[in-house]
Tab-separated table of C-alpha atoms in Angstrom:
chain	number	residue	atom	x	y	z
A	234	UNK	CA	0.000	0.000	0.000
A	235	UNK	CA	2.766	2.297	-1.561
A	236	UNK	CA	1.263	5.922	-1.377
A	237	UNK	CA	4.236	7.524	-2.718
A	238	UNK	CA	3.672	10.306	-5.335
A	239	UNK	CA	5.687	8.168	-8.034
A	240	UNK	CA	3.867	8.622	-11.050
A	241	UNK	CA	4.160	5.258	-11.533
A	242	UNK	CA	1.932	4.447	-8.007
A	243	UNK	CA	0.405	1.068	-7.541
A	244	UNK	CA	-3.357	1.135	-7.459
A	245	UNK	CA	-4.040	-0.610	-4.377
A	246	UNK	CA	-8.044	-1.671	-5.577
A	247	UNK	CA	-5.728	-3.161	-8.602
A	248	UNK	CA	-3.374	-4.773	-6.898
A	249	UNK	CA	-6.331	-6.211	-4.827
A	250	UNK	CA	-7.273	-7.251	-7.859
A	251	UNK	CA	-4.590	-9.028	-9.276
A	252	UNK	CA	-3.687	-10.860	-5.796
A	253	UNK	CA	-7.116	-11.967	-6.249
A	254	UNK	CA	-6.760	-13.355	-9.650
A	255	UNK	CA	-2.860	-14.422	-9.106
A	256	UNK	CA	-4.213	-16.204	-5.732
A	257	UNK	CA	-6.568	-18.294	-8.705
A	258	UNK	CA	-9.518	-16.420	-6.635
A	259	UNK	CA	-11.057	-15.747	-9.828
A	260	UNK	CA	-11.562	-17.647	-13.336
A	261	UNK	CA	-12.390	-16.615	-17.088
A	262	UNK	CA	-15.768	-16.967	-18.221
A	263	UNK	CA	-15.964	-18.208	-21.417
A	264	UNK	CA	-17.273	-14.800	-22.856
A	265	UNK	CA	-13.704	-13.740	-21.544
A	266	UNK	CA	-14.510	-11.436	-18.630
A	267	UNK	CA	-13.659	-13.061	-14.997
A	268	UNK	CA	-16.369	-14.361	-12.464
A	269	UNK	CA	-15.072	-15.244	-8.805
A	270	UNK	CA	-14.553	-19.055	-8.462
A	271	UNK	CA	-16.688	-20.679	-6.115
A	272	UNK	CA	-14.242	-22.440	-4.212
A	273	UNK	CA	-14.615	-22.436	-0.652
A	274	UNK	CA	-11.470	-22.728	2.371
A	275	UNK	CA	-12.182	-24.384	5.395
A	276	UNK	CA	-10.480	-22.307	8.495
A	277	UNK	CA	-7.850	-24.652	8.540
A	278	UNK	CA	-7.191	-24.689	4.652
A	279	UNK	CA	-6.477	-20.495	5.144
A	280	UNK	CA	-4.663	-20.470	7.825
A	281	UNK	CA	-2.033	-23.251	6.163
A	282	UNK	CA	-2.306	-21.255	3.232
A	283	UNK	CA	-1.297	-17.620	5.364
A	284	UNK	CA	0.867	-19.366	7.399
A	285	UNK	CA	-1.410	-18.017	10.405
A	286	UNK	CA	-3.159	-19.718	13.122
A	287	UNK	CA	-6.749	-20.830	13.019
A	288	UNK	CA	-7.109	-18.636	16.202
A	289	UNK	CA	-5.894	-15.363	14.328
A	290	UNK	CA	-8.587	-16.027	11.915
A	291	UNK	CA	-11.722	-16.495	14.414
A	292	UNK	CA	-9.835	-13.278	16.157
A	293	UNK	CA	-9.910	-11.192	12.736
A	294	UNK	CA	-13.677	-12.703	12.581
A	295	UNK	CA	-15.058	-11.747	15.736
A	296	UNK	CA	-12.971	-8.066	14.744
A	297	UNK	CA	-15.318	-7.506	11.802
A	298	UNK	CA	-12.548	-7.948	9.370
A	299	UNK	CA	-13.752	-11.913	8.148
A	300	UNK	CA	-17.757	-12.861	7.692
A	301	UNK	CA	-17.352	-16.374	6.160
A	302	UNK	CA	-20.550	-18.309	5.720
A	303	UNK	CA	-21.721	-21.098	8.170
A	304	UNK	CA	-22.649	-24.279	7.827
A	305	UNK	CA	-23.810	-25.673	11.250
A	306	UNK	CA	-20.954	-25.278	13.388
A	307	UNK	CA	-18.126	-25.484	10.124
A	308	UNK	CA	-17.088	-22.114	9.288
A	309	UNK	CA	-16.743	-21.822	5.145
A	310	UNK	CA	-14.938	-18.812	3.857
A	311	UNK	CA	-15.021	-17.622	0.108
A	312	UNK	CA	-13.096	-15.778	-2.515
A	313	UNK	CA	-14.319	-12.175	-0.675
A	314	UNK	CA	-13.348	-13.707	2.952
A	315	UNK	CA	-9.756	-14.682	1.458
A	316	UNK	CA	-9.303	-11.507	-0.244
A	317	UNK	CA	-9.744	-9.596	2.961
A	318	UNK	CA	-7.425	-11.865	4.893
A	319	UNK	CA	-4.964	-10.660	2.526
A	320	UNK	CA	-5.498	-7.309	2.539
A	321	UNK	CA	-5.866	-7.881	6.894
A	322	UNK	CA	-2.407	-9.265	7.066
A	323	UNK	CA	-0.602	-7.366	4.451
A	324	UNK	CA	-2.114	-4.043	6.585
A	325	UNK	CA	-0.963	-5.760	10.007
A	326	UNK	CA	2.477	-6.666	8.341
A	327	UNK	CA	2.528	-2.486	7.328
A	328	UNK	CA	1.866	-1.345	10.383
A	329	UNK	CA	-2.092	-0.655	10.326
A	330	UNK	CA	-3.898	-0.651	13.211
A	331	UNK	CA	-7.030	-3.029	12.860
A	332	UNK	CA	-9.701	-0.332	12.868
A	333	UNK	CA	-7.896	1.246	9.556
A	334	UNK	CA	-7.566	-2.174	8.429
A	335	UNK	CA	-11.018	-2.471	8.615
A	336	UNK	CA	-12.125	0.933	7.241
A	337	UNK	CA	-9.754	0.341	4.118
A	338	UNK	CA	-11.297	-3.342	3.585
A	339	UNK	CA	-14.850	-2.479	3.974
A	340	UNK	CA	-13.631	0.449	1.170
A	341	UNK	CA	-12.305	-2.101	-0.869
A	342	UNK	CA	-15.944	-4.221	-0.411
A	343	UNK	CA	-18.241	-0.951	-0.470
A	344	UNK	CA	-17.262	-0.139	-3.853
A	345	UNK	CA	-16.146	-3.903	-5.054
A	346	UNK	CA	-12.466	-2.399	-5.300
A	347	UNK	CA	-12.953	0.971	-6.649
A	348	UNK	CA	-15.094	4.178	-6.925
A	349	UNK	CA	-14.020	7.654	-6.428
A	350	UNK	CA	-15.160	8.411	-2.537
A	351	UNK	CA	-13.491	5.540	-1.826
A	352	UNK	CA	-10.123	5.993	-3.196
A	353	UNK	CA	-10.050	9.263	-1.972
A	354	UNK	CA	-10.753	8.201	1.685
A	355	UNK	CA	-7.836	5.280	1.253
A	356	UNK	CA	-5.591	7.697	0.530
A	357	UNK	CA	-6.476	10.021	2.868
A	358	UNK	CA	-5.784	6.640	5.509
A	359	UNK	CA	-2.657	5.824	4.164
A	360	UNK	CA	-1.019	9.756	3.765
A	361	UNK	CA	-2.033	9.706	7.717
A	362	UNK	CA	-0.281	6.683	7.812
A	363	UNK	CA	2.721	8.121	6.763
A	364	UNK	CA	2.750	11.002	8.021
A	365	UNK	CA	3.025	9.056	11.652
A	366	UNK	CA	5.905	6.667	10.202
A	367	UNK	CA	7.649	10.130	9.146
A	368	UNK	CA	7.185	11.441	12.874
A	369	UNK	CA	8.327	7.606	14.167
A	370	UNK	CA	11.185	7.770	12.344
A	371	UNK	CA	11.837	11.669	13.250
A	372	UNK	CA	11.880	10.422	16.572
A	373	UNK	CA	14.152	7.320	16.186
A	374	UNK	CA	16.834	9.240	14.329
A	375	UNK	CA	16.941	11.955	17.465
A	376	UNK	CA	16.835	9.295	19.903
A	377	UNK	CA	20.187	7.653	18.154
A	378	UNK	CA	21.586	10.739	17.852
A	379	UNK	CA	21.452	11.436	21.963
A	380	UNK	CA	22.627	7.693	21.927
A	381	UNK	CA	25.709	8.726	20.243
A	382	UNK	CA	26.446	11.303	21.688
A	383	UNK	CA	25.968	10.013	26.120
A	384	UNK	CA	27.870	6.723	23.972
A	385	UNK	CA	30.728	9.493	22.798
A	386	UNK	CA	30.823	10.579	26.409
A	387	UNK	CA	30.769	7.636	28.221
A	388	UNK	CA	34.099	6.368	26.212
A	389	UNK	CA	36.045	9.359	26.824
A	390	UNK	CA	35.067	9.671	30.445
A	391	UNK	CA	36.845	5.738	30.421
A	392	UNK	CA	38.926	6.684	28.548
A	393	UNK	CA	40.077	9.555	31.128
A	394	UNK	CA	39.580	7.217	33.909
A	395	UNK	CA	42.017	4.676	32.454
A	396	UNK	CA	44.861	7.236	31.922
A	397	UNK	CA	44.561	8.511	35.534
A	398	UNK	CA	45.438	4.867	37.002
């Protein structure tokens, strides 16, 4: 979820997109357009698949981020429920807290991946997103910098302490 003025930008509802259809999420119809699959994951299918724990997925679930279907007690995700665990844990792996990670995905579902209100909320999330990481790393570069710098003392005060002996 590059937001990066480069020209050349990813689209994020693309590339949502095209993990779908790379993931095989979706299939040609024969009059060449693409329909979803109807494959279905059992929970224990996705979370081999994410390399994730079947408890991270009822967590996302009962956090409004999954709705898979149910069938008695046998949870049965689809295409749209894989999809968002992708989006969910490439957010997480960014640095999204799960309330944006939410209000991006439901985005991405309002609008099926696109629409102009949308878009422009997403990247209103994600330039907030960096401006914090631009603060964090503010921060982190002072911080070494007063590292340095009791580090610098500290040696010569040895340093000093060594001679004296």
């Amino acid at each position: 979820m590059d937001t990066s003025s480069e020209p050349n930008a990813p689209d994020p509802t693309a590339e949502a997109a095209l993990a779908a259809h790379e993931d095989g999420l979706l299939s040609s119809t024969t009059s060449g357009g693409i329909r979803p699959s109807q494959r279905t994951w059992s929970i224990g299918e996705l979370a081999r698949h994410f390399d994730v724990t079947t408890r991270t997925i009822r967590f996302y679930e009962q956090e409004g981020l999954l709705h898979p279907e149910r069938r008695g007690q046998t949870r049965v995700y689809r295409d749209k429920d894989r999809v968002r665990l992708k989006l969910t844990l490439r957010g997480k792996r960014l640095g999204f807290s799960l309330a944006e990670i939410r209000e991006v995905v439901d985005l991405y579902d309002a609008a099926d991946g696109g629409g102009e209100k949308q878009l422009t909320r997403l990247l209103g999330i994600l330039s907030d997103k960096r401006e914090g990481l631009e603060r964090q790393l503010h921060d982190l570069t002072t911080m070494q910098r007063e590292l340095d710098d009791v580090e610098s003392r500290a040696r010569e005060a040895l340093a000093r302490l060594k001679t004296d002996d």
